[in-house]
Each structure stands twice: as C-alpha cells, then as structure tokens.
XYZ file of C-alpha atoms in Angstrom:
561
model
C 0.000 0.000 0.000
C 2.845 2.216 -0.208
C 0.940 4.299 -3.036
C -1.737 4.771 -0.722
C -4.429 3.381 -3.297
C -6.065 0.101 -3.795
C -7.743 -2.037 -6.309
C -9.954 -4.798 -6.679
C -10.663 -6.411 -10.170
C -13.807 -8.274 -10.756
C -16.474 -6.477 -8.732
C -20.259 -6.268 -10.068
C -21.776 -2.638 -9.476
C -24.870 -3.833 -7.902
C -26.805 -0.844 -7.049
C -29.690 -1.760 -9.382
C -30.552 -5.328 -9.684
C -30.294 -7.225 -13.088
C -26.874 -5.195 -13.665
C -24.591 -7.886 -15.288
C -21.544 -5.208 -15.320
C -18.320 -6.043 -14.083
C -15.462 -3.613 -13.606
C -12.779 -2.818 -11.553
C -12.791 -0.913 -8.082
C -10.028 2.006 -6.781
C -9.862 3.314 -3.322
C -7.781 6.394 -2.806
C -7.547 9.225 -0.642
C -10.356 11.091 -2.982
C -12.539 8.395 -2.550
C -13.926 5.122 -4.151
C -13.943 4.652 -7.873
C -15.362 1.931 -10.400
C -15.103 1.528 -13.495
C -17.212 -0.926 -16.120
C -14.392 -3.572 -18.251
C -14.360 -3.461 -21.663
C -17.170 -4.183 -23.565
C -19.770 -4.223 -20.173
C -20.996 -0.558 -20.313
C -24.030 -1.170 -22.409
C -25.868 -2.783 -19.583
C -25.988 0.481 -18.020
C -28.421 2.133 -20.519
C -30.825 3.492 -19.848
C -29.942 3.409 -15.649
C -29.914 6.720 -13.587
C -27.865 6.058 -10.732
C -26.122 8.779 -8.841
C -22.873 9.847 -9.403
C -23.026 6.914 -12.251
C -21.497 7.895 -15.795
C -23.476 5.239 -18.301
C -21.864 5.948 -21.125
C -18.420 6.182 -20.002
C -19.401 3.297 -17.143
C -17.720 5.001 -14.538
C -18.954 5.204 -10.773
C -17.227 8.355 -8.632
C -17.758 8.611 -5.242
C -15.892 11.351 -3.238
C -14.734 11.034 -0.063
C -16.405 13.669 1.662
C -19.756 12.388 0.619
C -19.309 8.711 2.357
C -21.136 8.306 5.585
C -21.215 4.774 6.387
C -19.282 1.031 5.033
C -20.744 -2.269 5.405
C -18.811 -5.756 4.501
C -21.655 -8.430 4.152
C -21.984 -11.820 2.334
C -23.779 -11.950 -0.688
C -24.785 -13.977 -3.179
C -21.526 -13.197 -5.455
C -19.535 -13.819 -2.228
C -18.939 -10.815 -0.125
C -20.345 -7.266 -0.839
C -19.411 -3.609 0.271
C -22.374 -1.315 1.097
C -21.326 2.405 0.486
C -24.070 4.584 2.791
C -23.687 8.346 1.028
C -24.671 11.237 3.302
C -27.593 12.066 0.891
C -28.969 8.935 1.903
C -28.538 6.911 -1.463
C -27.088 3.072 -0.926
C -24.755 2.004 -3.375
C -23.021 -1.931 -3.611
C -20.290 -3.655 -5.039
C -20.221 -7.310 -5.005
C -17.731 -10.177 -5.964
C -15.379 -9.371 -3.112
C -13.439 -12.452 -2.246
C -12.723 -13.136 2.502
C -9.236 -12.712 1.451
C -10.339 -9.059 0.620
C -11.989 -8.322 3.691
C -8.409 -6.924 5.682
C -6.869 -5.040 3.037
C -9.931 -3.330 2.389
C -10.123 -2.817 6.281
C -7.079 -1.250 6.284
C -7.444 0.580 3.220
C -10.412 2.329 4.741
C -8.844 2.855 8.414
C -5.660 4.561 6.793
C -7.122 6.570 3.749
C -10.684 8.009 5.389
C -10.022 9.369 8.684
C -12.975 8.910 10.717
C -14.523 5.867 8.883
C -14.262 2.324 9.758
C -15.436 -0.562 7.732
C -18.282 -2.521 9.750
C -19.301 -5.901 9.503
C -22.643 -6.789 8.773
C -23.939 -9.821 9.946
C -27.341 -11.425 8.663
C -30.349 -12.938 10.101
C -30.857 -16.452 9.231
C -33.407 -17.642 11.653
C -36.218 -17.216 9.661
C -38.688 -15.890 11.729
C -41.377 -13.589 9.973
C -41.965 -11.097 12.675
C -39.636 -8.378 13.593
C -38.688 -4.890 13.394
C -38.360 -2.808 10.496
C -35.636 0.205 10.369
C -35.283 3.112 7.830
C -31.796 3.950 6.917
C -31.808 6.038 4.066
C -33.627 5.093 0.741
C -33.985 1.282 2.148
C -35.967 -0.105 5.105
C -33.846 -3.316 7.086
C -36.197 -5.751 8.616
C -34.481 -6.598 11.598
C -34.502 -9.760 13.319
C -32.469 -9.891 17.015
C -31.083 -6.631 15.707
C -29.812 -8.221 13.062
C -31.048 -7.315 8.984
C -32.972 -10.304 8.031
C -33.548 -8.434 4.198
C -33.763 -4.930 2.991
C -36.240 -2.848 0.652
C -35.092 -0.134 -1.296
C -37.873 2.559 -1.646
C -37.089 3.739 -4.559
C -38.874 0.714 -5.844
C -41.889 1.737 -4.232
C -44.810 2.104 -6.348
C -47.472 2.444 -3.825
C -48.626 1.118 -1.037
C -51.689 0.971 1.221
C -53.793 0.000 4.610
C -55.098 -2.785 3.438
C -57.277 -3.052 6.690
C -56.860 -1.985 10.250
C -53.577 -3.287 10.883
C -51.899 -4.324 7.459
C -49.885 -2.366 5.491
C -49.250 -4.031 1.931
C -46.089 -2.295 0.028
C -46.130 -2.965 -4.040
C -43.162 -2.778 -6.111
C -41.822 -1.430 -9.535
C -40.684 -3.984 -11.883
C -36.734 -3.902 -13.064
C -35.730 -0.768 -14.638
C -33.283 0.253 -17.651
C -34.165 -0.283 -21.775
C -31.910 -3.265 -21.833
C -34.304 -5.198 -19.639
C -36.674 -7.608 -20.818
C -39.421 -8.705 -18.624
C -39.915 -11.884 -20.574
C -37.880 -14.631 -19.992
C -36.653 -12.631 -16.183
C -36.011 -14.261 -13.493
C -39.118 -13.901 -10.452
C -39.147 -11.190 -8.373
C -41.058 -9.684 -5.747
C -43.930 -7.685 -6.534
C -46.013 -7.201 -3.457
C -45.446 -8.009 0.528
C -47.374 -7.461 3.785
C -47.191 -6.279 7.104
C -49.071 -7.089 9.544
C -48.682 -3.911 12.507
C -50.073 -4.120 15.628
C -51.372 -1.769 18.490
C -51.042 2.337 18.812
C -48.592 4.682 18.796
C -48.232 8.584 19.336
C -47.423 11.632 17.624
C -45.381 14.266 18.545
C -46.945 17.606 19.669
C -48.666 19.422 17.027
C -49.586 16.050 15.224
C -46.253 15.784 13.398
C -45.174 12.203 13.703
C -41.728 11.601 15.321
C -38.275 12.150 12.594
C -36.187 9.571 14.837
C -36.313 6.326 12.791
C -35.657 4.280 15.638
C -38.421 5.543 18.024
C -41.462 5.525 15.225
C -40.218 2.246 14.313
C -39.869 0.837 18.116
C -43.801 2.255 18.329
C -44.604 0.612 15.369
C -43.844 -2.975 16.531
C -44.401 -2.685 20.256
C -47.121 0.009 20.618
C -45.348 1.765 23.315
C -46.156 5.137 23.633
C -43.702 7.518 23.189
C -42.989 11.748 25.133
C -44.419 14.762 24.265
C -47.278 12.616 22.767
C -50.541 14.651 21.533
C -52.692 11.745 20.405
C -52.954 8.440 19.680
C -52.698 6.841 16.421
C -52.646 2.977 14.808
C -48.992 2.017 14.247
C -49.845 0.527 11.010
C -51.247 4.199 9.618
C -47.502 5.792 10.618
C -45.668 2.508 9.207
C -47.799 2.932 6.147
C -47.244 6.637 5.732
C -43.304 6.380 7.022
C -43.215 4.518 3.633
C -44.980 6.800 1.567
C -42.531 9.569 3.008
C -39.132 7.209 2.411
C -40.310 6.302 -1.028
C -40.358 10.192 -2.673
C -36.900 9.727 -2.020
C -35.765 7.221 -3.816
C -35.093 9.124 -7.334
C -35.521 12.312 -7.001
C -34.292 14.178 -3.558
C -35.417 17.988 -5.256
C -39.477 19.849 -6.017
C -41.413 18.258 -8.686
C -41.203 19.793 -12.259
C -44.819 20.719 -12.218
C -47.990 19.322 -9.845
C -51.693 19.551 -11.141
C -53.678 19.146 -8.179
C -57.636 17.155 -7.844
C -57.387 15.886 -11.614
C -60.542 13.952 -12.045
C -59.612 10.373 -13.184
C -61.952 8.220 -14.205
C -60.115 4.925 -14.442
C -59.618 4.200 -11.308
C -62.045 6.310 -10.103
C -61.226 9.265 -8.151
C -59.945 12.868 -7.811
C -55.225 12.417 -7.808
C -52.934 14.986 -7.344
C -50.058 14.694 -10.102
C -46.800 15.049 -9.160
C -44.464 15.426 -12.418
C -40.418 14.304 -12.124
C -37.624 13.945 -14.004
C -38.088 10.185 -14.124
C -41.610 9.321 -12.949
C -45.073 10.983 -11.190
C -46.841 10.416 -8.739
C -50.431 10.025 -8.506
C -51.786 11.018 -4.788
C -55.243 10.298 -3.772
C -57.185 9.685 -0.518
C -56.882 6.312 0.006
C -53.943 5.226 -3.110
C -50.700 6.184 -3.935
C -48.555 5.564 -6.613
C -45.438 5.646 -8.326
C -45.092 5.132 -12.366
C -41.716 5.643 -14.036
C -42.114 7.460 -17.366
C -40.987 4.145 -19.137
C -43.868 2.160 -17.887
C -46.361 4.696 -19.870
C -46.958 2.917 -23.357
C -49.589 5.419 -25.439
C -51.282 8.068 -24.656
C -54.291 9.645 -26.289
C -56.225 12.820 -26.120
C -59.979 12.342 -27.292
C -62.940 14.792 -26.828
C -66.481 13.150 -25.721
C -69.440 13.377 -27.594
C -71.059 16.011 -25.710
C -68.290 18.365 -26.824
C -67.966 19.707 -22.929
C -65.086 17.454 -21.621
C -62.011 15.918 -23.120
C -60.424 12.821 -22.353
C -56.788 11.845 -21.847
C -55.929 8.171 -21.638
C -52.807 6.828 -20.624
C -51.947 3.435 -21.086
C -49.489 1.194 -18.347
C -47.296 -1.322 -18.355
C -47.064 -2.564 -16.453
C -50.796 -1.598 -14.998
C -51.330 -0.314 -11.306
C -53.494 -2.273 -9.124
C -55.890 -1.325 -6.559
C -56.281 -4.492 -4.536
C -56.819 -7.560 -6.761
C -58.493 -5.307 -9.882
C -55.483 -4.211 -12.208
C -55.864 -0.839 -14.074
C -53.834 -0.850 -17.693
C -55.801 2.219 -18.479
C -55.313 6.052 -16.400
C -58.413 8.223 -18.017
C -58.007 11.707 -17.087
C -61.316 13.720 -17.840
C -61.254 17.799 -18.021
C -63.604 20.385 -19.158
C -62.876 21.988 -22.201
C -63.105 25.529 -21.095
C -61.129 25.446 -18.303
C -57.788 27.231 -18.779
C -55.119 27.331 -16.078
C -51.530 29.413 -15.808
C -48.762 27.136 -15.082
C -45.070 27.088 -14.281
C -42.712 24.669 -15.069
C -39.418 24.144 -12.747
C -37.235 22.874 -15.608
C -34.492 23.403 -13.232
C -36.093 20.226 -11.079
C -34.305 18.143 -14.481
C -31.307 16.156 -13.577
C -30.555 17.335 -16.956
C -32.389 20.601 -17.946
C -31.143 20.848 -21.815
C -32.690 17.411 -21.919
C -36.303 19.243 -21.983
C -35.631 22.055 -24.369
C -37.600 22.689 -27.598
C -39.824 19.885 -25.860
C -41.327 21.557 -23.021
C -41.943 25.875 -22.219
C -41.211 27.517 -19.218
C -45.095 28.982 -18.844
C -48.611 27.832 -20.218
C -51.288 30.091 -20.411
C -54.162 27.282 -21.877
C -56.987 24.903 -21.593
C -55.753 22.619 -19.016
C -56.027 19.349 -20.816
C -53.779 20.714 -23.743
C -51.274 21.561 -20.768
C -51.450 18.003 -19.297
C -51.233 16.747 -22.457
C -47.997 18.339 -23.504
C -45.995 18.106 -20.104
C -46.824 13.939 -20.401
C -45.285 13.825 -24.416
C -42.858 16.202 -22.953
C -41.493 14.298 -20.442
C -42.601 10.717 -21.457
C -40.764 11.432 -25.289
C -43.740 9.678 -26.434
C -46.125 10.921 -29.134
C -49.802 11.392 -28.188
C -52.430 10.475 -30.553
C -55.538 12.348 -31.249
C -58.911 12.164 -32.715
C -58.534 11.374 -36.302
C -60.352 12.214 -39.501
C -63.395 10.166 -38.808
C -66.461 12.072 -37.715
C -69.753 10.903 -36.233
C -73.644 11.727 -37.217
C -73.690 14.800 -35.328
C -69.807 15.995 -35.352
C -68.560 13.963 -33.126
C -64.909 12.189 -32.894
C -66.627 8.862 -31.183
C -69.941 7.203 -30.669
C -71.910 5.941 -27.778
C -71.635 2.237 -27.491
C -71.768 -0.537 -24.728
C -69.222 -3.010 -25.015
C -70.972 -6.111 -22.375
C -72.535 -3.971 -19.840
C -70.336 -1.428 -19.713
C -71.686 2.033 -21.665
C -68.846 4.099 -23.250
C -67.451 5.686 -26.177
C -66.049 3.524 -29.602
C -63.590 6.377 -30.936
C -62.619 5.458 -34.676
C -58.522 6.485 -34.740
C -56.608 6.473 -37.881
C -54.423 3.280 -36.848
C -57.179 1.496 -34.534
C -60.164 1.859 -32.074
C -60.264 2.966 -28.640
C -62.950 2.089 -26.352
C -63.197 4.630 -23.160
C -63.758 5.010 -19.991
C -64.271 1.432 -18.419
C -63.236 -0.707 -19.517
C -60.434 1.627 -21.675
C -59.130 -1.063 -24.632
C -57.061 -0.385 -27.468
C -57.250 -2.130 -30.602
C -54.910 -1.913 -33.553
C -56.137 -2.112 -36.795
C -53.364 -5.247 -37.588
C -55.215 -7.241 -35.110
C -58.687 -7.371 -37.325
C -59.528 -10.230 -39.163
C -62.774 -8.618 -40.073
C -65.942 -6.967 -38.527
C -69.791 -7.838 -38.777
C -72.766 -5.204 -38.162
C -75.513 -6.943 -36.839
C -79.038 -5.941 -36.525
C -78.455 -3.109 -38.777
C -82.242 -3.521 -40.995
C -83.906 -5.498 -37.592
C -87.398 -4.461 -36.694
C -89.301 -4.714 -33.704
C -93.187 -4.398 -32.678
C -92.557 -0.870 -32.669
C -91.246 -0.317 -35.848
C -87.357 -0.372 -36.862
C -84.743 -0.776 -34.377
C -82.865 2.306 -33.709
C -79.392 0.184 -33.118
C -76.900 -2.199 -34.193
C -74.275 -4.038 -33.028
C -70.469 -3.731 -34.334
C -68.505 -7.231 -33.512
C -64.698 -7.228 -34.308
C -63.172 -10.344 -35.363
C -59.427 -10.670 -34.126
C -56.361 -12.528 -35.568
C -56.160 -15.163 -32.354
C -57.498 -13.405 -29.195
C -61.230 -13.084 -28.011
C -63.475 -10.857 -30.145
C -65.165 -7.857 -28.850
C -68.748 -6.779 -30.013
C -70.207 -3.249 -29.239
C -73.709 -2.939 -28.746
C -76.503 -0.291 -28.730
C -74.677 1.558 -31.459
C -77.102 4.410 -33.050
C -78.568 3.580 -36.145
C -77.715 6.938 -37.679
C -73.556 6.185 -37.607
C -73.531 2.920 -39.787
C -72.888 4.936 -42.600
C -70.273 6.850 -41.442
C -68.607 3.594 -39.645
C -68.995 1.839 -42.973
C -67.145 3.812 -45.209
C -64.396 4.387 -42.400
C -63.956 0.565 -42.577
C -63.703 0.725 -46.239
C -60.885 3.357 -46.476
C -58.812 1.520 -43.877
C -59.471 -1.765 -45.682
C -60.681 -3.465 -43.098
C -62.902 -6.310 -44.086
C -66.516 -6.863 -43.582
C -68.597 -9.703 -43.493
C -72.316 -10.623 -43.525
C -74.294 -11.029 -40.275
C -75.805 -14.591 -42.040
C -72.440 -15.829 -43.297
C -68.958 -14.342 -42.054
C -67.519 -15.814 -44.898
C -69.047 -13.763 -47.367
C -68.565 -10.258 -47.692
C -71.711 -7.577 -48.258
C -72.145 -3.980 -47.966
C -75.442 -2.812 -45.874
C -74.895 1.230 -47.486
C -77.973 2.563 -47.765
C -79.882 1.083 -45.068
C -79.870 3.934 -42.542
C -82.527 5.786 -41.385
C -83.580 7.660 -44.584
C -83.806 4.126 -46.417
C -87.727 2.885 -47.444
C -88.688 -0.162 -45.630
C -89.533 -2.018 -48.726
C -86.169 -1.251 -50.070
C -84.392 -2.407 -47.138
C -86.399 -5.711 -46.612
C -85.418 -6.171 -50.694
C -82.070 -5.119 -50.223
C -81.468 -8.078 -47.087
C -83.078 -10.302 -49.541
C -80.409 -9.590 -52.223
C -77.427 -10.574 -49.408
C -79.295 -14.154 -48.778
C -79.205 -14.489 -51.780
C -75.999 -13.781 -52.519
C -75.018 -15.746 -49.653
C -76.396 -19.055 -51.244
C -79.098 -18.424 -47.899
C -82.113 -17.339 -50.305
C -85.036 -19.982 -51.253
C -86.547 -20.462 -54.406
C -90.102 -20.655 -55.524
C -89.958 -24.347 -55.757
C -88.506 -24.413 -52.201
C -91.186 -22.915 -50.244
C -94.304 -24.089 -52.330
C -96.348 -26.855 -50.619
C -95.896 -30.231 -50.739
C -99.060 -31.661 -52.186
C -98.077 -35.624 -50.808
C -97.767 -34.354 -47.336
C -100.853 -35.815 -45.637
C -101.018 -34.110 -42.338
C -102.760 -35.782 -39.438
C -105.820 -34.192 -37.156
C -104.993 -33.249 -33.568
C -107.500 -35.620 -32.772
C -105.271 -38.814 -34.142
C -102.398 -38.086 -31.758
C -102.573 -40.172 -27.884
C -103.602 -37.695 -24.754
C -102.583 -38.502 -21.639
C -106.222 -38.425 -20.669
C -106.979 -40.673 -23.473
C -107.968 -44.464 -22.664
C -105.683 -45.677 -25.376
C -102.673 -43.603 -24.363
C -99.639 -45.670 -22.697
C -97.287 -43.753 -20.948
C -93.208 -45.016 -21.639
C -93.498 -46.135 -17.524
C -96.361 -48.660 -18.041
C -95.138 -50.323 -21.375
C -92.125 -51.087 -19.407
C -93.998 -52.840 -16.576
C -95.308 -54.588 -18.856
C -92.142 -55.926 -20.395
C-alpha cells in the first residue's frame, strides 16, 4: 500500500438489480472509484444512478460524501455497502474473505474517521420483527440483526389494506436493456401485519427519529411529548410513503396539477411530475409510475363536446387491490384554462427538456397536461382522427358487455373509453360484422346495431346499442382503412349494408337483405317454399292424450315388459 491506493478487479456494481456489469474498483484518498471492463458498459443504458457515468461506465464517489461502510456476504460472495450522506445506498459485489483486511485497512488509513463494519445477517427465519429506515432502504431486523432490505425507490405504492396491514407494491426492473420476458421472479407485493397504537409528537407531526417511530410501530409503546394516539400501522404505512419520494428524485417536482378527475380508477389524484416518474396522490392510493412504464397516450374529446379525455396506457398496470388498471383516463372540461409554471431546473438534466417543453402555459388545461406527459414521457400522443360521427362527433356511444362508453374510430385502430379503456390496432382485425343493422321490432325499426370485431387469435369484442344513424359513417371508415366486412348470415361472405340507414324505405331495405341471402347461397326459391301436395297431415285428434284411454305412458309399457 505504499501508493496509498487500492484495487480490486472483478467487482459487479450492484446498485440496481439485473446489472450484469463487471469492472474494476479504486480506493484512494479522494474516494472510491469503479469503473465498467471493456465491452460491459451497455448494460448500463438506460440506468440513472447517482454519481453513475453510463456511457463512459464510470462510478465516482468522493470522499467527503461517504457516511457509512458495510462488509456483508452476498450472493456473489462478499459485498461492500457504500451509505452516502444524501442517503442513497450504493453496492459492489464479488469481493473475495481474502479481501476483507486489506480493504479494512485501506479504509482505516485513507478516510479518517470511517471504519469498515461488519454486517452480519439474520438467518433464523422468523417472519416477525422490526423494520428500520436507513436512508432510501428499510432493514427488517430480526435480534437486531437485517434479516432483508427494501429499497424505496422501488416503491410504487402502497396501502392499509385493513386496520392493521400495510401491503407495500413494487416497480418492476428498470433500464431499456431489460426484458421482462424470460426474467427471473421477483417480488412484486409483501405485507405487514402492525399491531397496536402509537403517538405523535406535539402538534400532530409524527416523530423524525427512525428508531423511536419504528420501536412504536412494533411494540405500541407510547412515546414523550405525545398529543394523540394513532394505529402504528397508519404511521408505518405513511413512514413509507414519506421514504419512497426519495428514492429518485431528492429535489421539487417539475410541475404538480392538483384534484385531476380520473376516471379509471375512479377518483380525484394529485399529479406530481419528475424527471423520471409521477406520482399520482389520492385519498386512500398512492402511486409511483416511471415514465418508461407509460406505453400510449391519447387525447380524445367526448361526444357532448364539454369534456375531453386523456388516456394513458401502463405497463405494467397499477393495481388497486386484486383489480389491475392498464388504463389512467383523465377527464377535463374543455373551457377550463389554467396558468402554469414549469421548474425545468427540477431536471437532472435541464437541456434534456428544451424545444420539448416551455417555461409557462397560459391554456386549456387538458392541452397543458397533455404536452408536459409527451414532454417528459418522449412519447407521441395520438388524437382524434379524420373520422367524424352523425352529429360531429370524434366517437360514438356504445356498450361493449354492460359497460356504456365511447367507440372512438382512430386512424391506426379503435379505442374504447372510460371502463373498460381497450385499445385495438387495426393489424389485429380479421374482419368486422354489423348486426341488426335492418332489424325491426313491434314498434317499428330498431334504432341500433351491433359492431362485432373479429381478431387474428385473441377473443373478439362486439359493441352494442350503437345508433342507427352512424352505420354509414362507420362503414365507409372501414372501407378506407381496408378493413374487411362480413355478412351477419355468413362471415364468410362479404356484403355492404350502405344505404340502409334511417332515410332508407322499408320495402327497399327488406329487398335489399333479400339480395345478401341471396348472394349468400341463404335465399329460397319458388320451388322451395311451395307446398308439398303428398304431405298428408294428421288431425290433432289422431295423436294419444294422456287423458286418453288408449294412451300408454313409456313407464307402463315397461312394466309390462
């Protein structure tokens, strides 16, 4: 060590998990450095991880920013957990026991007031013990000892599920190079169960010190300078809440739009926008979607011209309970405009937003929304396309089961909105039937028809309650997309019902749905449906009553056998 630096070759950076990058590590008197081998910095696209260079693969820590070092086993044999004083938790693993007392001594003579701890692990097994926030991860300790940890930045929301249960739910893995098919399991959900009370400090506030809230939490001791009582579950569950804003983004948001009505799921949200992900905030839910899990988005106005839509579609979806949402709808009114400022300054990388998003917006609020999302999402958002209803109107009123919605007609596929919101791509057609469309009841004609779409593999979908007045206009949409229609009689043969809307003659219509059985081979002849003069048909009276003497029920011929 006489050059006062070390290094250890070898060593996975294991901040994030599913990172396959190996490098090398250097302690010196600046601080600890690693640095991706040849050839292993592209699986570190698409990562943010403090004071992490992607492109160049290189990790730089400085020494005045290191709070705390852990030596632990691991699954790649022996790890180092680096504790920054900004409370973000990075690891390095692939250490070797031989490496534990030079790196000792390494640390004792190069960072004056830091000693590298050891870390020992639970193994008992026991599924009750007592949680403890360090940081951006929460330790579930077991005889004081970590049993496993939960990094909060993988938060994405979590709730009371009753009284005294607290259920956490978790992001999937993150980064463009990773491919959820074919991954390994991982955890999605877990649950705490949190008995008794605890207290909060005067004024309400709930107490900072980790140790105390948490020692509450598990034992329902009450603690000083208490005002009130509260469950211990409600401060575990919002202690999470709090911990989990951390775990990206340690600034203010870029923007918030406060009580946006949402439709699917149902409910008035804040909107929290960051550089990375929002946040939805409502009364009861929380959560957490990175910018990478939105798919589409689409901006579509209703047919009563007063509210627009904006539908943003997950994955993967958020979940309230058992009932998974792949749909946010967002619903606004038309007129209302709103002045907003944007903190572009919140960016990890402000130049990163420019030409894409303004400072200021001084417009309807669902054309702001709209733009911040395609902003910050760098996705494109579609809207209404060329096709027009009856009256005007960019959709129609349909029901799709019992579910009443709108069917909007978009140039590359068909959206169904609010509940349930489904997306359907024009590829995925094999061909559509109208049903019902010349029908008549007691009353007269019926004043709908049904639209089924046949898919390429998957379950159909047929619309219902459709007003009789937009088969002409759906019709000749589906013949400028080519998309191929089929007779309600035979599916195999293809027909056009033009002409038989509202303003049609009955005569004509009933002629014109005799012209399709016919040219569906369905249509009888003269000869078919005259009588048949050797058909001798019997009188009532020839045929056995029950009441009749001569009549034998099937029960008494076989006694008789």
């Amino acid at each position: 060590m006489g050059d006062s630096r070390v290094q250890f070759s070898d060593i996975y950076l294991a901040t994030e998990p599913y990172i396959k990058s190996v490098g090398q590590v250097r302690i010196g008197t600046s601080g600890i450095g690693w640095k991706a081998a040849e050839g292993e910095t592209e699986a570190l696209k698409g990562l943010t991880i403090p004071n992490l260079v992607a492109s160049s693969g290189v990790l730089a820590l400085q020494r005045d920013d290191l709070r705390r070092l852990q030596w632990q086993r691991v699954a790649r044999g022996y790890g180092l957990r680096i504790h920054m004083k900004n409370g973000t938790l990075h690891r390095l693993d692939g250490f070797t026991a031989d490496d534990y007392e030079t790196l000792r001594d390494a640390v004792k003579q190069l960072f004056h007031g830091l000693t590298l701890e050891t870390r020992d692990i639970s193994i008992k097994g026991w599924n009750w013990g007592k949680p403890d926030f360090e940081g951006t991860h929460m330790s579930f300790r077991v005889d004081n000892r970590p049993m496993f940890d939960l990094p909060m930045a993988y938060v994405s929301n979590t709730n009371l599920a009753n009284k005294n249960e607290v259920s956490v739910e978790f992001q999937g893995p993150r980064g463009k190079g990773v491919k959820r098919k074919g991954a390994p399991d991982e955890l999605v959900e877990i649950r705490f169960y949190v008995p008794g009370t605890t207290t909060t400090a005067s004024g309400g506030a709930e107490k900072s010190d980790n140790e105390g809230s948490e020692r509450g939490e598990e034992n329902g001791e009450k603690a000083e300078g208490e005002e009130g009582e509260v469950s211990a579950a409600s401060v575990f569950h919002d202690t999470i809440k709090e911990r989990a804003d951390l775990g990206q983004v340690s600034g203010d948001s870029i923007v918030q739009f406060p009580e946006i009505l949402c439709l699917t799921p149902r409910g008035r949200y804040g909107i929290d926008m960051f550089s990375n992900f929002l946040r939805l905030r409502g009364k009861t839910y929380d959560y957490k979607v990175p910018y990478e899990n939105i798919q589409r988005m689409f901006l579509v106005s209703k047919p009563d011209e007063l509210h627009m839509m904006f539908v943003v579609g997950l994955n993967p979806p958020i979940r309230q309970g058992q009932t998974w949402y792949p749909y946010l709808v967002l619903q606004f009114v038309r007129d209302e405009e709103m002045a907003v400022d944007l903190n572009l300054d919140a960016d990890e990388d402000p130049q990163r937003l420019e030409g894409k998003l303004r400072s200021h917006y001084d417009e309807p609020l669902y054309r702001i929304v709209a733009n911040v999302f395609k902003g910050l999402t760098d996705k494109r958002v579609t809207e209404g396309g060329s096709f027009r209803a009856y009256h005007g109107a960019q959709g129609i009123k349909a029901s799709l089961k019992a579910n009443e919605g709108t069917l909007y007609p978009l140039d590359k596929g068909f959206l169904f909105a609010p509940k349930p919101t489904l997306y359907i791509a024009h590829a995925d057609i094999a061909s559509i039937v109208f049903s019902r469309v010349g029908a008549s009841s007691a009353t007269g004609k019926m004043r709908t028809f049904d639209l089924k779409l046949n898919m390429h593999g998957s379950q159909d979908y047929q619309f219902s309650s459709i007003n009789r007045e937009e088969h002409a206009s759906l019709e000749d949409y589906m013949e400028e997309h080519g998309i191929k229609m089929l007779s309600e009689l035979s599916e195999t043969t293809a027909v056009s019902y033009k002409g038989m809307d509202a303003d049609s003659d009955g005569d004509a219509g009933v002629a014109k749905v005799a012209g399709a059985f016919d040219a569906a081979g369905l249509g009888g002849s003269e000869d078919e449906s005259s009588e048949d003069e050797d058909f001798i048909a019997e009188s009532e009276s020839d045929v056995p009553e029950e009441f009749d003497d001569k009549y034998e029920s099937s029960g008494g011929s076989d006694q008789e056998q």
